[in-house]
Coordinates of C-alpha atoms in Angstrom, one line a residue:
Chain A
M21 CA 27.4 -21.9 0.1
Q22 CA 26.3 -18.4 -0.9
K23 CA 28.7 -16.3 -2.8
S24 CA 29.2 -12.7 -2.5
L25 CA 31.2 -9.9 -4.0
N26 CA 34.6 -9.4 -2.3
I27 CA 36.2 -6.0 -2.7
D28 CA 39.9 -5.5 -2.0
P29 CA 40.6 -1.8 -2.2
D30 CA 44.3 -2.4 -2.0
K31 CA 44.2 -3.9 -5.5
C32 CA 42.0 -1.3 -7.1
T33 CA 43.8 1.0 -9.5
G34 CA 40.8 3.2 -10.2
C35 CA 40.5 2.1 -13.9
R36 CA 36.7 2.1 -13.7
Q37 CA 36.3 -1.0 -15.9
C38 CA 33.8 -2.3 -13.4
E39 CA 31.6 0.8 -13.8
M40 CA 31.8 0.5 -17.6
A41 CA 30.9 -3.1 -17.5
C42 CA 28.1 -2.6 -15.1
S43 CA 26.5 0.3 -16.9
F44 CA 26.7 -1.5 -20.2
E45 CA 25.2 -4.7 -18.8
K46 CA 22.4 -3.0 -17.0
E47 CA 21.7 0.2 -18.9
G48 CA 23.2 -0.6 -22.3
V49 CA 25.6 2.4 -22.2
F50 CA 29.2 2.9 -21.2
N51 CA 28.6 5.5 -18.6
P52 CA 30.1 5.3 -15.1
S53 CA 27.5 7.5 -13.6
R54 CA 24.9 4.8 -14.5
S55 CA 26.8 2.1 -12.9
R56 CA 25.5 0.3 -9.8
I57 CA 29.1 -0.2 -8.5
Q58 CA 30.9 3.0 -8.0
V59 CA 34.6 3.7 -7.4
F60 CA 35.3 6.4 -4.8
E61 CA 38.7 8.2 -4.7
F62 CA 40.6 9.1 -1.6
H63 CA 43.3 11.4 -3.0
H64 CA 45.3 11.8 0.2
E65 CA 45.6 8.1 0.6
G66 CA 46.0 7.4 -3.1
R67 CA 43.3 4.9 -2.6
F68 CA 40.3 3.8 -4.7
V69 CA 37.4 2.1 -3.2
P70 CA 34.8 0.2 -5.3
Y71 CA 31.5 0.1 -3.5
T72 CA 28.1 -1.5 -4.1
C73 CA 25.3 -3.3 -2.3
T74 CA 26.2 -6.1 0.0
Q75 CA 22.8 -7.8 -0.4
C76 CA 22.5 -7.5 3.4
S77 CA 19.9 -9.6 5.2
E78 CA 18.5 -6.6 7.0
A79 CA 17.4 -5.4 3.6
W80 CA 16.1 -2.0 4.6
C81 CA 15.3 -1.3 1.0
M82 CA 13.1 -4.4 0.7
K83 CA 11.3 -3.8 4.1
A84 CA 10.7 -0.1 3.3
C85 CA 9.2 -0.7 -0.1
P86 CA 5.5 0.1 0.0
V87 CA 4.5 -2.0 -3.0
D88 CA 6.4 -5.3 -2.7
A89 CA 8.8 -4.4 -5.6
I90 CA 12.0 -5.6 -3.9
R91 CA 12.4 -9.3 -3.2
T92 CA 15.1 -11.8 -2.4
D93 CA 16.4 -14.2 -5.0
G94 CA 16.4 -17.5 -3.2
G95 CA 19.6 -19.0 -4.6
L96 CA 21.8 -15.9 -4.7
G97 CA 20.4 -14.0 -1.7
A98 CA 20.4 -10.9 -3.9
K99 CA 17.7 -8.3 -3.4
L100 CA 16.1 -7.7 -6.8
V101 CA 14.0 -4.7 -7.9
N102 CA 11.0 -5.7 -9.9
D103 CA 10.6 -3.0 -12.5
D104 CA 7.0 -3.9 -13.2
L105 CA 6.0 -3.2 -9.6
C106 CA 8.4 -0.3 -8.7
V107 CA 6.5 3.0 -8.7
G108 CA 9.6 5.1 -8.2
C109 CA 8.6 6.5 -4.8
K110 CA 12.3 6.5 -3.7
V111 CA 11.6 5.5 -0.1
C112 CA 14.2 2.7 -0.4
T113 CA 16.8 5.2 -1.4
I114 CA 16.7 7.0 1.9
A115 CA 15.9 3.8 3.9
C116 CA 19.1 2.0 2.9
P117 CA 21.8 3.2 5.2
F118 CA 24.6 2.2 2.8
G119 CA 23.4 4.5 0.0
T120 CA 23.5 1.7 -2.5
I121 CA 20.1 1.8 -4.1
N122 CA 19.5 4.9 -6.3
Y123 CA 16.7 6.4 -8.4
V124 CA 17.1 6.5 -12.1
P125 CA 15.1 9.4 -13.6
D126 CA 15.3 8.0 -17.2
T127 CA 13.4 4.9 -16.1
G128 CA 11.4 6.3 -13.2
K129 CA 12.5 3.3 -11.1
V130 CA 15.2 2.6 -8.6
A131 CA 18.2 0.4 -9.4
K132 CA 20.7 -1.6 -7.4
C133 CA 23.3 -4.3 -7.8
D134 CA 21.6 -7.7 -8.5
L135 CA 24.7 -9.8 -8.9
C136 CA 24.0 -10.3 -12.6
D137 CA 22.2 -13.6 -12.1
G138 CA 25.3 -15.1 -10.5
A139 CA 27.9 -13.9 -13.0
P140 CA 28.8 -10.3 -12.0
K141 CA 30.1 -8.3 -14.9
C142 CA 32.2 -6.1 -12.7
V143 CA 34.1 -9.1 -11.6
E144 CA 34.8 -10.2 -15.2
A145 CA 35.9 -6.7 -16.1
C146 CA 38.3 -6.1 -13.1
P147 CA 41.8 -6.6 -14.4
T148 CA 43.4 -6.7 -10.9
D149 CA 41.1 -9.0 -9.0
A150 CA 40.1 -6.1 -6.7
I151 CA 36.5 -7.4 -7.2
T152 CA 36.0 -11.1 -6.9
F153 CA 32.9 -13.3 -6.5
I154 CA 33.7 -15.9 -3.8
D155 CA 32.2 -17.8 -0.9
A156 CA 30.5 -15.3 1.4
A157 CA 32.4 -16.0 4.6
A158 CA 35.0 -13.5 5.8
T159 CA 34.9 -11.2 2.9
G160 CA 34.8 -7.5 3.3
M161 CA 31.2 -7.6 2.2
D162 CA 30.5 -10.1 4.9
R163 CA 31.9 -7.7 7.4
M164 CA 29.6 -5.0 6.0
R165 CA 26.7 -7.4 6.3
K166 CA 27.6 -8.2 9.9
W167 CA 27.7 -4.5 10.5
A168 CA 24.2 -4.3 9.1
A169 CA 23.0 -7.0 11.4
T170 CA 24.5 -5.6 14.5
N171 CA 24.0 -2.0 13.9
N172 CA 20.3 -2.0 13.0
P173 CA 19.9 1.5 14.3
A174 CA 16.2 1.3 15.1
S175 CA 16.4 -1.5 17.6
A176 CA 18.7 -3.4 19.9
Q177 CA 18.2 -6.9 21.2
N178 CA 17.9 -7.0 24.9
A179 CA 20.1 -9.5 26.6
Chain B
M13 CA -1.6 -16.9 21.6
H14 CA -3.9 -14.7 19.5
H15 CA -2.5 -11.4 18.1
V16 CA -5.1 -9.0 16.9
I17 CA -3.7 -6.2 14.7
I18 CA -6.1 -3.2 14.2
G19 CA -5.2 -1.8 10.9
A20 CA -3.9 -3.0 7.5
G21 CA -1.2 -0.5 6.5
A22 CA 2.6 -0.7 6.5
A23 CA 3.0 -1.0 10.3
A24 CA 0.3 -3.7 10.5
V25 CA 1.8 -5.8 7.7
S26 CA 5.3 -5.5 9.1
A27 CA 4.1 -6.6 12.5
A28 CA 2.1 -9.6 11.1
E29 CA 5.1 -10.8 9.0
T30 CA 7.4 -10.5 12.0
L31 CA 5.0 -12.4 14.2
R32 CA 4.7 -15.2 11.7
Q33 CA 8.5 -15.3 11.1
H34 CA 9.1 -16.0 14.8
S35 CA 6.0 -18.1 15.6
K36 CA 4.6 -20.8 13.4
T37 CA 1.6 -21.5 15.6
D38 CA 0.3 -18.2 17.0
K39 CA -3.0 -17.0 15.6
I40 CA -2.7 -13.6 13.7
T41 CA -5.7 -11.5 12.7
M42 CA -5.5 -8.2 10.9
I43 CA -8.5 -5.9 10.8
S44 CA -8.8 -3.9 7.6
A45 CA -11.3 -1.1 7.9
E46 CA -11.5 -0.1 4.3
G47 CA -12.6 -3.3 2.7
A48 CA -9.5 -3.5 0.6
N49 CA -6.5 -5.7 0.7
P50 CA -3.7 -4.2 2.7
Y51 CA -2.5 -1.3 0.5
S52 CA -0.1 1.6 0.6
R53 CA -1.3 5.2 0.7
M54 CA 2.1 6.2 -0.6
A55 CA 1.2 4.5 -3.9
I56 CA -2.0 6.5 -4.5
P57 CA -0.3 9.3 -6.5
Y58 CA 1.0 6.6 -9.0
L59 CA -2.6 5.2 -9.2
L60 CA -3.8 8.7 -10.1
T61 CA -1.3 8.9 -13.0
N62 CA -2.2 5.4 -14.2
K63 CA 1.3 4.2 -13.6
I64 CA -0.3 1.3 -11.6
D65 CA -3.8 -0.1 -11.1
E66 CA -5.4 -0.6 -7.7
A67 CA -3.7 -3.9 -7.3
G68 CA -0.4 -2.1 -7.7
T69 CA -1.0 -0.2 -4.5
H70 CA -1.1 -3.4 -2.4
L71 CA 1.6 -3.7 0.2
R72 CA 2.2 -7.3 -0.8
Q73 CA 1.4 -8.5 -4.3
R74 CA 2.1 -12.2 -4.3
P75 CA -1.1 -14.3 -4.8
N76 CA -2.7 -15.6 -1.6
Y77 CA 0.1 -14.0 0.4
Y78 CA -1.7 -13.7 3.7
D79 CA -3.4 -17.1 3.4
S80 CA 0.0 -18.7 2.7
L81 CA 1.3 -17.2 6.0
N82 CA -1.9 -18.1 7.8
I83 CA -2.6 -14.5 8.6
E84 CA -6.3 -13.8 8.6
V85 CA -7.4 -10.5 7.2
I86 CA -10.8 -9.5 8.4
K87 CA -12.6 -6.7 6.5
D88 CA -14.4 -4.9 9.3
V89 CA -14.0 -1.8 11.5
A90 CA -12.8 -1.8 15.1
V91 CA -15.3 0.5 16.9
S92 CA -13.8 0.1 20.4
L93 CA -11.4 -1.6 22.6
D94 CA -12.1 -3.2 25.9
C95 CA -8.7 -3.5 27.5
A96 CA -10.0 -5.1 30.8
N97 CA -11.6 -8.0 28.9
Q98 CA -8.9 -8.0 26.1
S99 CA -11.4 -7.7 23.4
V100 CA -11.9 -5.6 20.2
M101 CA -15.5 -4.7 19.2
L102 CA -16.2 -4.9 15.5
E103 CA -18.8 -3.0 13.5
N104 CA -20.2 -6.0 11.7
G105 CA -18.9 -9.0 13.5
G106 CA -19.3 -8.9 17.2
A107 CA -16.1 -9.0 19.3
L108 CA -12.6 -10.4 18.9
S109 CA -10.7 -11.5 22.0
Y110 CA -6.9 -11.1 22.0
D111 CA -3.8 -12.0 24.0
R112 CA -1.8 -9.2 22.4
C113 CA -3.3 -6.3 20.5
L114 CA -1.5 -3.9 18.2
L115 CA -3.0 -0.5 17.4
A116 CA -1.9 0.3 13.8
T117 CA -4.8 2.4 12.7
G118 CA -2.7 5.0 11.0
S119 CA -3.8 8.6 10.6
V120 CA -6.8 10.5 9.2
P121 CA -6.9 13.8 7.3
L122 CA -7.4 17.0 9.3
K123 CA -10.7 18.6 8.4
P124 CA -10.1 22.3 7.8
K125 CA -12.7 24.6 9.5
I126 CA -13.8 26.5 6.4
E127 CA -17.2 27.8 5.5
G128 CA -18.7 25.7 2.8
I129 CA -16.1 22.9 2.9
N130 CA -18.8 20.2 3.1
N131 CA -19.3 20.0 -0.6
S132 CA -19.4 17.0 -3.0
R133 CA -16.6 18.7 -5.0
V134 CA -14.3 18.9 -2.0
H135 CA -12.2 15.8 -1.4
N136 CA -9.3 14.5 0.6
C137 CA -6.7 12.4 -1.3
W138 CA -5.9 9.9 1.4
T139 CA -7.7 6.6 0.8
L140 CA -8.3 4.5 -2.3
E141 CA -11.9 5.6 -2.1
D142 CA -10.7 9.3 -2.1
A143 CA -8.5 8.5 -5.1
R144 CA -11.4 7.2 -7.1
S145 CA -13.3 10.4 -6.5
V146 CA -10.3 12.6 -7.3
A147 CA -9.8 10.6 -10.5
Q148 CA -13.4 11.1 -11.5
Y149 CA -13.2 14.9 -11.1
A150 CA -9.6 15.7 -11.9
Q151 CA -9.8 15.5 -15.7
A152 CA -7.5 17.3 -18.1
D153 CA -7.9 21.1 -18.2
M154 CA -10.2 21.1 -15.2
P155 CA -9.3 23.9 -12.8
V156 CA -8.3 22.2 -9.6
V157 CA -7.3 23.8 -6.3
L158 CA -5.1 21.9 -3.9
M159 CA -5.1 23.1 -0.3
G160 CA -1.8 22.4 1.4
A161 CA 1.7 22.0 0.1
G162 CA 3.1 19.9 2.9
F163 CA 4.7 16.5 2.1
I164 CA 1.4 14.8 1.2
G165 CA 0.1 17.8 -0.7
S166 CA 3.3 17.9 -2.7
I167 CA 3.1 14.3 -3.6
I168 CA -0.5 14.8 -4.8
L169 CA 0.6 17.9 -6.6
E170 CA 2.8 16.0 -9.0
A171 CA 0.0 13.4 -9.8
L172 CA -2.5 16.2 -10.5
A173 CA -0.1 18.1 -12.7
L174 CA 0.6 15.0 -14.6
R175 CA -3.1 14.4 -15.1
G176 CA -3.1 17.7 -17.0
V177 CA -5.4 19.7 -14.7
E178 CA -5.1 23.4 -14.4
L179 CA -3.6 23.4 -10.9
T180 CA -3.4 26.1 -8.2
V181 CA -1.8 25.2 -4.9
V182 CA -2.8 27.2 -1.8
E183 CA -0.4 27.0 1.3
H184 CA -0.9 28.7 4.6
Q185 CA 2.9 28.8 5.4
D186 CA 5.4 30.9 3.6
R187 CA 6.9 28.1 1.6
M188 CA 6.4 24.5 0.3
V189 CA 7.0 21.6 2.6
P190 CA 7.7 23.9 5.6
R191 CA 8.1 21.0 8.0
M192 CA 10.5 19.2 5.7
M193 CA 12.9 21.9 4.7
G194 CA 13.9 25.5 5.1
E195 CA 13.3 28.7 3.1
K196 CA 16.0 28.2 0.4
A197 CA 15.1 24.6 -0.3
G198 CA 11.4 25.2 -0.1
G199 CA 11.8 28.2 -2.3
L200 CA 13.5 26.1 -4.9
L201 CA 10.6 23.7 -5.0
K202 CA 8.2 26.6 -5.4
G203 CA 10.2 28.1 -8.2
W204 CA 10.5 24.8 -10.0
C205 CA 6.8 24.1 -9.8
E206 CA 6.0 27.5 -11.2
Y207 CA 8.5 27.0 -13.9
K208 CA 6.6 23.7 -14.7
G209 CA 3.3 25.6 -14.9
V210 CA 1.8 25.1 -11.5
R211 CA 0.5 28.2 -9.7
I212 CA 1.7 28.2 -6.0
L213 CA 0.2 30.7 -3.6
T214 CA 2.1 30.7 -0.3
S215 CA 1.1 32.6 2.9
T216 CA -2.4 32.3 1.6
D217 CA -5.5 30.8 3.2
I218 CA -8.8 29.5 1.8
V219 CA -11.5 31.4 3.7
R220 CA -14.7 30.3 2.1
V221 CA -16.0 27.7 -0.5
E222 CA -19.0 28.7 -2.5
Q223 CA -21.0 26.7 -5.0
R224 CA -21.0 28.8 -8.1
S225 CA -22.7 26.4 -10.5
E226 CA -23.6 22.7 -10.5
T227 CA -20.1 21.8 -11.5
R228 CA -18.0 24.7 -10.3
L229 CA -16.9 26.2 -7.0
N230 CA -15.7 29.7 -6.1
I231 CA -12.7 29.4 -3.7
H232 CA -12.4 32.6 -1.7
L233 CA -8.8 33.4 -0.6
S234 CA -7.5 35.5 2.3
T235 CA -5.9 37.8 -0.3
G236 CA -9.4 38.7 -1.5
D237 CA -8.9 36.8 -4.8
V238 CA -11.4 34.2 -5.9
L239 CA -10.4 31.0 -7.8
D240 CA -12.6 29.0 -10.1
A241 CA -12.4 25.3 -9.4
G242 CA -14.2 22.1 -10.5
L243 CA -12.5 20.3 -7.6
L244 CA -10.9 21.3 -4.3
I245 CA -8.5 18.8 -2.7
A246 CA -7.8 19.2 1.0
A247 CA -4.4 18.1 2.1
A248 CA -4.1 20.2 5.3
G249 CA -2.3 17.6 7.3
V250 CA -3.2 14.4 9.1
K251 CA -3.6 13.3 12.7
P252 CA -3.4 10.0 14.5
N253 CA -6.5 7.9 14.1
T254 CA -7.4 7.4 17.8
A255 CA -11.2 8.1 17.6
F256 CA -12.0 4.5 18.4
L257 CA -10.2 4.7 21.7
Q258 CA -12.8 5.6 24.4
G259 CA -12.4 6.4 28.0
D260 CA -9.0 6.8 29.6
Q261 CA -7.6 3.3 29.4
I262 CA -5.0 4.1 26.8
V263 CA -3.1 7.3 27.3
V264 CA -3.2 9.5 24.2
D265 CA -1.2 12.7 23.7
H266 CA -0.9 13.7 20.1
G267 CA -0.9 10.0 19.3
V268 CA -1.0 6.8 21.4
L269 CA 2.0 7.1 23.8
V270 CA 4.2 4.0 23.7
D271 CA 7.3 3.1 25.7
E272 CA 10.6 1.8 24.2
F273 CA 9.0 -1.6 23.7
M274 CA 6.0 0.0 21.7
L275 CA 3.8 -0.9 24.7
T276 CA 0.9 1.5 25.4
S277 CA -0.2 2.5 28.9
Y278 CA -2.3 -0.7 29.1
E279 CA -0.8 -4.2 29.3
N280 CA -0.8 -6.3 26.2
V281 CA -1.8 -3.4 24.0
F282 CA 0.9 -2.1 21.7
A283 CA 0.9 0.7 19.0
A284 CA 2.9 1.2 15.8
G285 CA 3.0 3.5 12.8
D286 CA 1.3 6.8 12.3
V287 CA -1.0 6.3 15.3
A288 CA 1.9 5.9 17.7
Q289 CA 3.8 8.6 19.5
A290 CA 7.1 6.9 19.9
L291 CA 10.7 7.7 20.4
D292 CA 12.3 10.0 17.9
F293 CA 16.0 9.2 17.2
S294 CA 17.1 12.8 17.1
S295 CA 15.3 14.5 19.9
G296 CA 15.0 11.5 22.3
K297 CA 11.4 12.5 22.8
R298 CA 8.2 10.8 21.9
E299 CA 6.8 12.2 18.7
V300 CA 4.3 11.3 15.9
Q301 CA 6.3 10.9 12.7
A302 CA 3.8 9.4 10.3
I303 CA 6.3 8.2 7.7
Q304 CA 6.6 4.8 5.9
P305 CA 10.1 3.7 7.1
T306 CA 9.1 4.5 10.7
A307 CA 5.9 2.5 10.4
V308 CA 7.8 -0.5 9.2
E309 CA 10.3 -0.3 12.1
H310 CA 7.5 0.2 14.7
G311 CA 5.6 -2.8 13.4
H312 CA 8.7 -5.0 13.6
I313 CA 9.7 -3.9 17.1
A314 CA 6.2 -4.1 18.4
A315 CA 5.8 -7.6 17.1
M316 CA 9.0 -8.8 18.7
N317 CA 7.7 -7.5 22.1
M318 CA 4.3 -9.0 21.5
L319 CA 6.0 -12.3 21.2
R320 CA 8.3 -11.9 24.1
A321 CA 7.8 -9.0 26.5
S322 CA 10.6 -6.4 26.6
S323 CA 12.8 -8.3 24.2
V324 CA 13.6 -5.6 21.6
R325 CA 14.2 -2.0 22.5
H326 CA 13.3 0.8 20.1
R327 CA 16.3 3.2 19.9
G328 CA 14.1 5.8 18.2
S329 CA 13.3 6.3 14.5
L330 CA 14.9 8.9 12.3
V331 CA 12.7 11.3 10.5
M332 CA 13.3 11.1 6.7
N333 CA 11.4 12.2 3.7
V334 CA 12.0 12.0 0.0
L335 CA 10.0 13.9 -2.6
D336 CA 9.8 14.2 -6.4
T337 CA 8.1 17.4 -7.4
L338 CA 7.7 17.2 -11.2
G339 CA 11.2 15.8 -11.6
L340 CA 13.0 17.8 -8.9
L341 CA 14.2 15.4 -6.3
S342 CA 14.6 16.4 -2.7
C343 CA 15.0 14.8 0.7
S344 CA 15.5 15.8 4.3
I345 CA 16.7 13.7 7.1
G346 CA 17.1 14.2 10.9
I347 CA 17.5 17.6 12.3
W348 CA 17.7 19.5 9.0
Q349 CA 17.1 22.7 10.9
G350 CA 20.4 22.3 12.8
V351 CA 21.1 22.4 16.5
E352 CA 22.1 25.3 18.7
G353 CA 25.8 25.7 18.7
G354 CA 26.2 23.2 15.9
D355 CA 28.0 23.8 12.6
M356 CA 26.4 24.0 9.2
V357 CA 27.5 23.9 5.7
E358 CA 25.4 24.7 2.6
R359 CA 25.6 25.0 -1.1
F360 CA 22.9 26.9 -2.9
D361 CA 22.7 27.0 -6.7
P362 CA 19.3 28.4 -7.5
D363 CA 20.0 28.6 -11.3
R364 CA 20.3 24.8 -11.4
Y365 CA 17.7 24.2 -8.6
R366 CA 20.3 22.6 -6.4
Y367 CA 20.7 22.8 -2.6
L368 CA 22.8 20.8 -0.2
C369 CA 22.9 21.5 3.5
L370 CA 24.6 19.4 6.3
Q371 CA 24.0 20.0 10.0
F372 CA 26.6 18.9 12.6
D373 CA 26.5 18.6 16.3
G374 CA 30.2 18.6 17.2
E375 CA 31.9 15.9 15.1
K376 CA 28.6 14.2 14.2
L377 CA 26.2 14.7 11.3
V378 CA 22.7 15.2 12.7
G379 CA 20.7 16.4 9.7
A380 CA 20.7 17.1 6.0
T381 CA 18.6 18.7 3.2
V382 CA 19.2 17.8 -0.4
V383 CA 17.6 19.3 -3.5
G384 CA 18.4 18.4 -7.0
H385 CA 20.9 15.6 -6.3
R386 CA 19.9 11.9 -6.4
D387 CA 22.7 9.5 -5.5
H388 CA 23.6 7.8 -2.3
Q389 CA 21.1 9.7 -0.1
G390 CA 20.8 6.6 2.1
A391 CA 24.4 7.1 3.3
L392 CA 23.2 10.3 5.0
R393 CA 20.9 8.0 7.1
G394 CA 23.9 5.7 7.7
L395 CA 26.1 8.5 9.0
I396 CA 23.4 10.1 11.1
E397 CA 22.0 7.0 12.6
G398 CA 25.4 5.5 13.2
R399 CA 26.3 8.6 15.2
Y400 CA 29.8 8.3 13.7
L401 CA 32.5 10.7 14.8
L402 CA 33.6 12.3 11.6
G403 CA 37.1 13.3 12.7
A404 CA 39.1 14.8 9.9
F405 CA 36.2 14.2 7.5
K406 CA 34.2 16.9 9.2
E407 CA 36.6 19.5 7.7
V408 CA 36.4 17.7 4.4
L409 CA 32.6 18.1 4.4
M410 CA 32.7 21.7 5.7
K411 CA 34.9 22.5 2.6
D412 CA 32.9 20.3 0.2
P413 CA 29.6 18.9 1.4
N414 CA 29.4 16.8 -1.8
K415 CA 32.0 14.5 -0.3
I416 CA 29.3 12.8 1.8
M417 CA 29.9 9.3 0.3
E418 CA 33.7 9.5 0.8
A419 CA 33.1 10.6 4.4
Y420 CA 30.6 7.8 4.9
L421 CA 33.0 5.1 3.5
A422 CA 35.9 6.5 5.6
V423 CA 34.1 6.6 9.0
A424 CA 31.4 4.0 8.7
Q425 CA 32.9 1.3 6.5
T426 CA 36.5 1.3 7.7
D427 CA 36.6 -2.5 7.8
A428 CA 35.6 -3.0 4.2
T429 CA 37.3 0.0 2.7
L430 CA 40.5 0.1 4.7
V431 CA 40.5 3.9 4.5
R432 CA 41.7 5.5 7.7

């Protein structure tokens, strides 16, 4: 069964260890702004929400890419950016309706969550189990993925 | 069933892949007019800066990709369409009969009506062939004039500047990318380009092109000034490529008119991408958009309906553009101009080349312009296309439009984020 990130905002304390781990793993720096998972704050609710790509099957980023630089990893189902092919045109960054693929000026390429080859560093770093890597069914990410499948804004299946 | 796709761009490839995904047995033929493997015009600027080679412009880069999917790519030109006999006439290879035909012929550059424009040192920068010519002439320190600072002109602008040419841009309108953003944002782009050493002349026309010497042109401007140029690049807009459609079988307005199933006025003939005049998400009217994400959507939806009539309805594509002008990122999405009676919030920080503008219709976000920010722009699409009621988050955004991601998570991802 495919695994996916499961995010439980109730358990997030806003410590940003996930952002530090991600930016260090992927960019070699401890810099939350370079992280591919981002924690958003809702002051009124006292709530923190870690947020990243769901690896949705609609894969707007992949379909919009004009140079074949985003592909699916067969085993993980992750959508991976191939840095050798990416030209940095940024079409994927506006095509993804989740806002989870972003341009990195330092590299001239886009970056997104790739599930760290099946061992996500954000999960290892999270001290409260707010982020876990579990079977895909019925996770919050799965709900987001279903949202992606049923809310494809450009088209609607006729009955 | 035989599907014939006229064209080999983003819409064509998207359609061919969708057809194959849903039918293992149907015959699929793509007609590529340029003698090249299906490639992306969007990648041409990166070819000009040597970031990629020609193979790097290909829409799909896996070896034998089309063969492996049993998609036949014919290198030939469709010269006409015989709807009654369901047949496409080819320049070199007789006729191809079809059960379903997709017009995905893209667009062609507008030819400006200017005295002296037919000159070997005047080029478009639209096809791979054009790019080879531009690369030949646009050498370091060569004075180059670029006509047009629309979206395409602005993309080429960056490539030319990075090649080290001595660049002057001449734009008819009063600002850069006038159809993509307003005065403040367009003004920021101009200021930034000038700061980076590119000369930008707005509200200016080229009135005459004169051969000054074997290798140089005189470019006469409406201001009376004359520019020295070794190359003039015309980027004065594009129009749907409908020239091969003769007679009145297929109804053409600005582009080929299609219904919500991407079907043209003639049975079994569909259209997709730049050539199609199809439903616009924001206006509910049929418009020519000529952008990459729309081409991909069109191709997919057309293919679904080629396989099974009236099976997937197009809800309309959202206009969106993203631009990088010499390191300054900008994008605009949807009705960036705003709607009558709607609310608007903007933040303008010219010293830092930053601009952010959100347009609302009641409680919904309908458009946005962003300059100098880079993260989570896709969520703007999510919010606009989802037609979410922002509720209390409209006030949040009116006070601080930077809170777009928080608003998105709260109203669009309630299930996953548990924010109410």
